[in-house]
Amino acid sequence: MAKRKNENLEGTRVPKSLKSRKEESAPVTKQATKKTAVQGKAGASNGKVVLSKSKAAVESALTPKDEVSGTSSFQIITGSYERVLHGFAAAIPSDLVTGNHDASTPEAEKTKVDFTDTFLFNAHASAIRCLALSPLSDETNKVTLATGATDERINLYSLSTAPPAPSKTPKLPSLTGIAITENSKNKELGSLLHHSSNITALYFPTRAKLLSAAEDSTIAITRTRDWTALSTIKAPIPKPQGRPSGDTAGPGEVPSGINDFSVHPSMKLMVSVGKGEKCMRLWNLVTGKKAGVLNFSRDMLASVGEGRFQSGEGRRVIWDKEGEEFAVAFERGVVVFGIDSKPKAKILPTPRTKIHQMHYLPLEDGPNTLLVSTEDGRILLYDTSATAPSENAEPKKEEMPSSKLIAQIGGPAAGITGRIKDFEVLSYSPTDKSKYLVITGSSDGTVRLWFIDASELNSGADAEKGSGFTANQIGRLLATYSTGTRITCLKAYPMTGKPDEEEEIVDEKIEVESESESDDSE
């Protein structure tokens, strides 16, 4: 009996040795039958039946379902005016992307994107304005989410990067028909109170730092290890212009605050734009001090629709992937600056419309492509390295050239007219950098998933392009999802994490404990 108990202890440390001894024994005893029954019961609780504890079986059990079935999963997070933080996963089958389905297949039998609600937080006391995700890491299956709102708080959440496990229980009837998979790894970490006004922008340059901007004209740098504010960059409050001489308003009541900021890929330089300022500010992140101020000229503002009675302030700013240029978005236009901070091209959508968000397409090679979302439901793709011919017969020498419009996604041509408040551009496959997924969030609460191929941009490069609503239409709409809330911001990331091995360890403990109980009974 003592010898057999020692074998049980050894099996607790190294289950593989226990498995090899059981596989060598030819006769099937009563104890082995009981052991198989316990394994089947423990495996059923995890959504899979483990018949043998061989190495191949363990590896197949730990392999995500997405890799086996050819499905790519993406986690999508939306913030809204209703203070709701909504997260849902989208599982996209490979057949839907490659288009390898028969046209004669009935609509009910075609492969579709499977949506699963993963979390729903009543995050803030007022409207959520911005979101930020920490970079993904192969060392952990967690990612940090930061949310900012008009309640002066920054809420922090820890989210799982593992795709939701398939449930064996029947789907309960609901109004939306969307499955709900709760993950205990998605949880709230706490709140930061570093600012005294509305939060306007958040960004994780690395997993170790968080940058946050607010309308109190400050940019805080926070260390994620203990969430301590390391330093604060203070921007000056602009002087009031055009106010009556008898105005007695306080000094802090003039329009002020940081609208947006963008960090250079080298992590040494930052550009910010603020309220009530017709300029952009350069910051040295090594010393934490300002590096310069670049004023917007009157001619440049007039070229993008910022006339005499407009504010002339930058609303958005973004660097490209290589750090060779950056773009500043105004209310109805965009100006592209070179690395020397000189304007080199402008973007003015036709017909005239407001601009809400912009992102660079992460191409490995080829020209820089800037995606811009508009008020009328379009995402316009511009080649910032090429210029379009001027509409005027005799353009002025001082006139800024316009970037070339390559194509458009959605818009009235696709039956979409609602404004796109925010969108995200992700690589569909980590190995193939030519296929991208564009996820858009509209104010009516609709999230749309578009699939685009880089070859669509190259094939139509020499073709005649229309302007406005007649531009070349690219992309394929994969699916739509209605959140039921008015979306203000959106973030997404690929769910490439693997399920935790804790469930397998629990199965092995149950197996060993059952054997020890049977030995004691003998």
PDB file of C-alpha atoms in Angstrom, residues 185-370:
ATOM      1  CA  LYS A 185     -10.849  37.185 -17.120  1.00  0.00           C
ATOM      2  CA  ASN A 186     -12.679  40.358 -18.200  1.00  0.00           C
ATOM      3  CA  LYS A 187     -12.744  42.484 -15.070  1.00  0.00           C
ATOM      4  CA  GLU A 188     -12.405  46.054 -13.852  1.00  0.00           C
ATOM      5  CA  LEU A 189      -9.095  47.171 -12.340  1.00  0.00           C
ATOM      6  CA  GLY A 190      -9.984  50.604 -10.978  1.00  0.00           C
ATOM      7  CA  SER A 191     -10.058  54.309 -11.853  1.00  0.00           C
ATOM      8  CA  LEU A 192      -7.513  57.101 -12.251  1.00  0.00           C
ATOM      9  CA  LEU A 193      -8.225  60.651 -11.099  1.00  0.00           C
ATOM     10  CA  HIS A 194      -5.251  62.449 -12.623  1.00  0.00           C
ATOM     11  CA  HIS A 195      -7.272  65.098 -14.452  1.00  0.00           C
ATOM     12  CA  SER A 196      -9.739  67.764 -13.394  1.00  0.00           C
ATOM     13  CA  SER A 197     -11.736  68.001 -16.621  1.00  0.00           C
ATOM     14  CA  ASN A 198     -13.155  65.939 -19.491  1.00  0.00           C
ATOM     15  CA  ILE A 199     -10.856  63.226 -20.857  1.00  0.00           C
ATOM     16  CA  THR A 200     -10.232  63.722 -24.581  1.00  0.00           C
ATOM     17  CA  ALA A 201      -7.516  61.240 -25.672  1.00  0.00           C
ATOM     18  CA  LEU A 202      -5.798  58.068 -24.394  1.00  0.00           C
ATOM     19  CA  TYR A 203      -2.863  56.108 -25.775  1.00  0.00           C
ATOM     20  CA  PHE A 204      -0.593  53.214 -24.745  1.00  0.00           C
ATOM     21  CA  PRO A 205       2.825  53.730 -26.417  1.00  0.00           C
ATOM     22  CA  THR A 206       3.999  50.535 -24.675  1.00  0.00           C
ATOM     23  CA  ARG A 207       2.540  48.116 -22.139  1.00  0.00           C
ATOM     24  CA  ALA A 208       4.399  50.025 -19.415  1.00  0.00           C
ATOM     25  CA  LYS A 209       3.086  53.563 -20.028  1.00  0.00           C
ATOM     26  CA  LEU A 210      -0.283  55.270 -20.495  1.00  0.00           C
ATOM     27  CA  LEU A 211      -0.678  58.780 -21.871  1.00  0.00           C
ATOM     28  CA  SER A 212      -3.898  60.684 -21.198  1.00  0.00           C
ATOM     29  CA  ALA A 213      -5.047  64.159 -22.258  1.00  0.00           C
ATOM     30  CA  ALA A 214      -7.932  66.262 -20.959  1.00  0.00           C
ATOM     31  CA  GLU A 215      -9.574  69.644 -21.298  1.00  0.00           C
ATOM     32  CA  ASP A 216      -7.554  70.920 -18.339  1.00  0.00           C
ATOM     33  CA  SER A 217      -4.683  71.437 -20.855  1.00  0.00           C
ATOM     34  CA  THR A 218      -2.541  68.655 -19.389  1.00  0.00           C
ATOM     35  CA  ILE A 219      -1.142  65.364 -20.677  1.00  0.00           C
ATOM     36  CA  ALA A 220      -0.393  62.857 -17.907  1.00  0.00           C
ATOM     37  CA  ILE A 221       2.139  60.036 -18.226  1.00  0.00           C
ATOM     38  CA  THR A 222       1.206  57.057 -16.022  1.00  0.00           C
ATOM     39  CA  ARG A 223       3.210  53.944 -15.194  1.00  0.00           C
ATOM     40  CA  THR A 224       1.041  50.838 -15.602  1.00  0.00           C
ATOM     41  CA  ARG A 225       2.960  48.746 -13.068  1.00  0.00           C
ATOM     42  CA  ASP A 226       1.459  50.610 -10.090  1.00  0.00           C
ATOM     43  CA  TRP A 227      -0.633  53.237 -11.964  1.00  0.00           C
ATOM     44  CA  THR A 228       1.420  56.127 -10.620  1.00  0.00           C
ATOM     45  CA  ALA A 229       1.523  59.446 -12.490  1.00  0.00           C
ATOM     46  CA  LEU A 230       5.174  59.946 -13.389  1.00  0.00           C
ATOM     47  CA  SER A 231       4.898  63.431 -14.881  1.00  0.00           C
ATOM     48  CA  THR A 232       2.440  65.918 -16.314  1.00  0.00           C
ATOM     49  CA  ILE A 233       2.909  67.988 -19.451  1.00  0.00           C
ATOM     50  CA  LYS A 234       1.101  71.320 -19.211  1.00  0.00           C
ATOM     51  CA  ALA A 235       0.015  73.235 -22.287  1.00  0.00           C
ATOM     52  CA  PRO A 236      -0.622  76.982 -21.962  1.00  0.00           C
ATOM     53  CA  ILE A 237      -4.188  78.271 -21.929  1.00  0.00           C
ATOM     54  CA  PRO A 238      -4.794  80.394 -25.042  1.00  0.00           C
ATOM     55  CA  LYS A 239      -5.621  84.052 -24.699  1.00  0.00           C
ATOM     56  CA  PRO A 240      -9.243  85.002 -25.391  1.00  0.00           C
ATOM     57  CA  GLN A 241      -9.725  86.623 -28.767  1.00  0.00           C
ATOM     58  CA  GLY A 242     -12.592  88.839 -29.853  1.00  0.00           C
ATOM     59  CA  ARG A 243     -14.181  89.091 -26.407  1.00  0.00           C
ATOM     60  CA  PRO A 244     -15.918  92.325 -25.319  1.00  0.00           C
ATOM     61  CA  SER A 245     -13.963  94.682 -23.082  1.00  0.00           C
ATOM     62  CA  GLY A 246     -16.523  94.432 -20.273  1.00  0.00           C
ATOM     63  CA  ASP A 247     -16.461  90.637 -20.105  1.00  0.00           C
ATOM     64  CA  THR A 248     -15.881  89.434 -16.542  1.00  0.00           C
ATOM     65  CA  ALA A 249     -15.528  85.710 -17.238  1.00  0.00           C
ATOM     66  CA  GLY A 250     -12.905  83.873 -15.219  1.00  0.00           C
ATOM     67  CA  PRO A 251      -9.510  82.991 -16.714  1.00  0.00           C
ATOM     68  CA  GLY A 252     -10.331  79.304 -16.854  1.00  0.00           C
ATOM     69  CA  GLU A 253     -13.552  79.727 -18.811  1.00  0.00           C
ATOM     70  CA  VAL A 254     -11.989  80.403 -22.192  1.00  0.00           C
ATOM     71  CA  PRO A 255     -11.976  77.493 -24.673  1.00  0.00           C
ATOM     72  CA  SER A 256      -8.937  75.426 -23.693  1.00  0.00           C
ATOM     73  CA  GLY A 257      -7.787  71.845 -23.496  1.00  0.00           C
ATOM     74  CA  ILE A 258      -6.024  69.165 -25.528  1.00  0.00           C
ATOM     75  CA  ASN A 259      -8.096  67.870 -28.440  1.00  0.00           C
ATOM     76  CA  ASP A 260      -5.744  65.097 -29.487  1.00  0.00           C
ATOM     77  CA  PHE A 261      -2.091  64.039 -29.506  1.00  0.00           C
ATOM     78  CA  SER A 262       0.048  61.536 -31.379  1.00  0.00           C
ATOM     79  CA  VAL A 263       3.391  59.977 -30.441  1.00  0.00           C
ATOM     80  CA  HIS A 264       6.145  59.500 -33.003  1.00  0.00           C
ATOM     81  CA  PRO A 265       7.129  55.829 -33.594  1.00  0.00           C
ATOM     82  CA  SER A 266      10.531  56.587 -32.038  1.00  0.00           C
ATOM     83  CA  MET A 267       8.743  57.436 -28.748  1.00  0.00           C
ATOM     84  CA  LYS A 268      10.808  60.643 -28.466  1.00  0.00           C
ATOM     85  CA  LEU A 269       8.480  63.220 -30.025  1.00  0.00           C
ATOM     86  CA  MET A 270       4.808  64.057 -29.628  1.00  0.00           C
ATOM     87  CA  VAL A 271       2.476  66.409 -31.513  1.00  0.00           C
ATOM     88  CA  SER A 272      -0.655  67.852 -29.867  1.00  0.00           C
ATOM     89  CA  VAL A 273      -3.501  70.118 -30.968  1.00  0.00           C
ATOM     90  CA  GLY A 274      -5.734  72.066 -28.610  1.00  0.00           C
ATOM     91  CA  LYS A 275      -8.915  74.088 -28.345  1.00  0.00           C
ATOM     92  CA  GLY A 276      -8.871  77.753 -29.264  1.00  0.00           C
ATOM     93  CA  GLU A 277      -5.392  77.469 -30.799  1.00  0.00           C
ATOM     94  CA  LYS A 278      -4.551  77.882 -34.463  1.00  0.00           C
ATOM     95  CA  CYS A 279      -1.346  75.957 -33.992  1.00  0.00           C
ATOM     96  CA  MET A 280       0.118  72.594 -33.029  1.00  0.00           C
ATOM     97  CA  ARG A 281       2.681  71.957 -30.332  1.00  0.00           C
ATOM     98  CA  LEU A 282       5.735  69.698 -30.436  1.00  0.00           C
ATOM     99  CA  TRP A 283       6.851  67.992 -27.227  1.00  0.00           C
ATOM    100  CA  ASN A 284      10.121  66.304 -26.352  1.00  0.00           C
ATOM    101  CA  LEU A 285       9.169  63.125 -24.487  1.00  0.00           C
ATOM    102  CA  VAL A 286      12.756  62.565 -23.327  1.00  0.00           C
ATOM    103  CA  THR A 287      12.785  65.759 -21.258  1.00  0.00           C
ATOM    104  CA  GLY A 288       9.005  66.265 -20.957  1.00  0.00           C
ATOM    105  CA  LYS A 289       9.271  69.851 -22.214  1.00  0.00           C
ATOM    106  CA  LYS A 290       7.957  71.648 -25.267  1.00  0.00           C
ATOM    107  CA  ALA A 291      10.080  71.523 -28.390  1.00  0.00           C
ATOM    108  CA  GLY A 292       8.296  74.161 -30.439  1.00  0.00           C
ATOM    109  CA  VAL A 293       5.041  75.698 -31.663  1.00  0.00           C
ATOM    110  CA  LEU A 294       3.959  75.624 -35.307  1.00  0.00           C
ATOM    111  CA  ASN A 295       1.285  78.147 -36.224  1.00  0.00           C
ATOM    112  CA  PHE A 296      -1.233  77.433 -38.961  1.00  0.00           C
ATOM    113  CA  SER A 297      -1.075  80.021 -41.721  1.00  0.00           C
ATOM    114  CA  ARG A 298      -4.217  81.786 -42.844  1.00  0.00           C
ATOM    115  CA  ASP A 299      -3.893  80.439 -46.397  1.00  0.00           C
ATOM    116  CA  MET A 300      -3.507  76.870 -45.160  1.00  0.00           C
ATOM    117  CA  LEU A 301      -6.613  77.140 -42.968  1.00  0.00           C
ATOM    118  CA  ALA A 302      -8.615  78.672 -45.808  1.00  0.00           C
ATOM    119  CA  SER A 303      -7.629  75.797 -48.126  1.00  0.00           C
ATOM    120  CA  VAL A 304      -9.295  73.245 -45.812  1.00  0.00           C
ATOM    121  CA  GLY A 305     -12.439  75.267 -45.158  1.00  0.00           C
ATOM    122  CA  GLU A 306     -11.389  76.986 -41.929  1.00  0.00           C
ATOM    123  CA  GLY A 307     -12.556  80.492 -42.707  1.00  0.00           C
ATOM    124  CA  ARG A 308     -12.676  83.667 -40.714  1.00  0.00           C
ATOM    125  CA  PHE A 309     -15.507  82.569 -38.468  1.00  0.00           C
ATOM    126  CA  GLN A 310     -14.234  79.031 -37.788  1.00  0.00           C
ATOM    127  CA  SER A 311     -12.093  78.133 -34.802  1.00  0.00           C
ATOM    128  CA  GLY A 312      -9.101  77.022 -36.884  1.00  0.00           C
ATOM    129  CA  GLU A 313      -8.139  74.411 -34.286  1.00  0.00           C
ATOM    130  CA  GLY A 314      -6.920  70.917 -35.073  1.00  0.00           C
ATOM    131  CA  ARG A 315      -9.324  68.153 -34.088  1.00  0.00           C
ATOM    132  CA  ARG A 316      -7.195  65.047 -34.744  1.00  0.00           C
ATOM    133  CA  VAL A 317      -3.536  64.284 -35.341  1.00  0.00           C
ATOM    134  CA  ILE A 318      -1.837  61.036 -36.340  1.00  0.00           C
ATOM    135  CA  TRP A 319       1.644  59.842 -37.398  1.00  0.00           C
ATOM    136  CA  ASP A 320       2.196  57.308 -40.141  1.00  0.00           C
ATOM    137  CA  LYS A 321       3.804  53.930 -39.494  1.00  0.00           C
ATOM    138  CA  GLU A 322       7.334  54.994 -40.499  1.00  0.00           C
ATOM    139  CA  GLY A 323       7.194  58.396 -38.809  1.00  0.00           C
ATOM    140  CA  GLU A 324       7.936  60.250 -42.058  1.00  0.00           C
ATOM    141  CA  GLU A 325       4.729  62.318 -42.077  1.00  0.00           C
ATOM    142  CA  PHE A 326       1.731  63.194 -39.944  1.00  0.00           C
ATOM    143  CA  ALA A 327      -1.771  64.451 -40.655  1.00  0.00           C
ATOM    144  CA  VAL A 328      -3.847  67.051 -38.811  1.00  0.00           C
ATOM    145  CA  ALA A 329      -7.612  66.912 -39.222  1.00  0.00           C
ATOM    146  CA  PHE A 330      -9.815  69.982 -39.005  1.00  0.00           C
ATOM    147  CA  GLU A 331     -13.581  70.135 -39.035  1.00  0.00           C
ATOM    148  CA  ARG A 332     -13.962  69.622 -42.804  1.00  0.00           C
ATOM    149  CA  GLY A 333     -10.456  68.927 -44.108  1.00  0.00           C
ATOM    150  CA  VAL A 334      -7.046  67.365 -43.447  1.00  0.00           C
ATOM    151  CA  VAL A 335      -3.525  68.723 -43.955  1.00  0.00           C
ATOM    152  CA  VAL A 336      -0.602  66.314 -44.405  1.00  0.00           C
ATOM    153  CA  PHE A 337       2.754  67.496 -43.048  1.00  0.00           C
ATOM    154  CA  GLY A 338       6.196  66.130 -43.817  1.00  0.00           C
ATOM    155  CA  ILE A 339       8.877  65.255 -41.296  1.00  0.00           C
ATOM    156  CA  ASP A 340      10.069  68.857 -41.605  1.00  0.00           C
ATOM    157  CA  SER A 341       6.644  70.024 -40.331  1.00  0.00           C
ATOM    158  CA  LYS A 342       5.849  71.740 -43.623  1.00  0.00           C
ATOM    159  CA  PRO A 343       2.435  71.161 -45.237  1.00  0.00           C
ATOM    160  CA  LYS A 344       2.724  69.147 -48.423  1.00  0.00           C
ATOM    161  CA  ALA A 345      -0.866  68.150 -49.310  1.00  0.00           C
ATOM    162  CA  LYS A 346      -4.458  68.698 -48.296  1.00  0.00           C
ATOM    163  CA  ILE A 347      -7.535  66.502 -48.180  1.00  0.00           C
ATOM    164  CA  LEU A 348     -10.908  68.107 -48.797  1.00  0.00           C
ATOM    165  CA  PRO A 349     -13.736  65.579 -49.313  1.00  0.00           C
ATOM    166  CA  THR A 350     -16.366  66.355 -51.919  1.00  0.00           C
ATOM    167  CA  PRO A 351     -19.200  67.000 -51.345  1.00  0.00           C
ATOM    168  CA  ARG A 352     -18.229  69.020 -48.281  1.00  0.00           C
ATOM    169  CA  THR A 353     -18.728  67.047 -45.097  1.00  0.00           C
ATOM    170  CA  LYS A 354     -17.404  66.782 -41.554  1.00  0.00           C
ATOM    171  CA  ILE A 355     -14.477  64.532 -40.683  1.00  0.00           C
ATOM    172  CA  HIS A 356     -14.625  62.377 -37.559  1.00  0.00           C
ATOM    173  CA  GLN A 357     -11.678  59.950 -37.547  1.00  0.00           C
ATOM    174  CA  MET A 358      -8.621  58.950 -39.588  1.00  0.00           C
ATOM    175  CA  HIS A 359      -6.114  56.076 -39.642  1.00  0.00           C
ATOM    176  CA  TYR A 360      -3.209  55.031 -41.822  1.00  0.00           C
ATOM    177  CA  LEU A 361      -3.476  51.695 -43.612  1.00  0.00           C
ATOM    178  CA  PRO A 362      -0.668  49.462 -42.193  1.00  0.00           C
ATOM    179  CA  LEU A 363       0.805  48.444 -45.552  1.00  0.00           C
ATOM    180  CA  GLU A 364       4.193  46.717 -45.582  1.00  0.00           C
ATOM    181  CA  ASP A 365       5.191  48.338 -48.873  1.00  0.00           C
ATOM    182  CA  GLY A 366       3.671  50.895 -51.173  1.00  0.00           C
ATOM    183  CA  PRO A 367       2.533  54.480 -50.712  1.00  0.00           C
ATOM    184  CA  ASN A 368       1.023  55.835 -47.523  1.00  0.00           C
ATOM    185  CA  THR A 369      -2.748  55.422 -47.575  1.00  0.00           C
ATOM    186  CA  LEU A 370      -4.845  57.534 -45.212  1.00  0.00           C
TER     187      LEU A 370
END
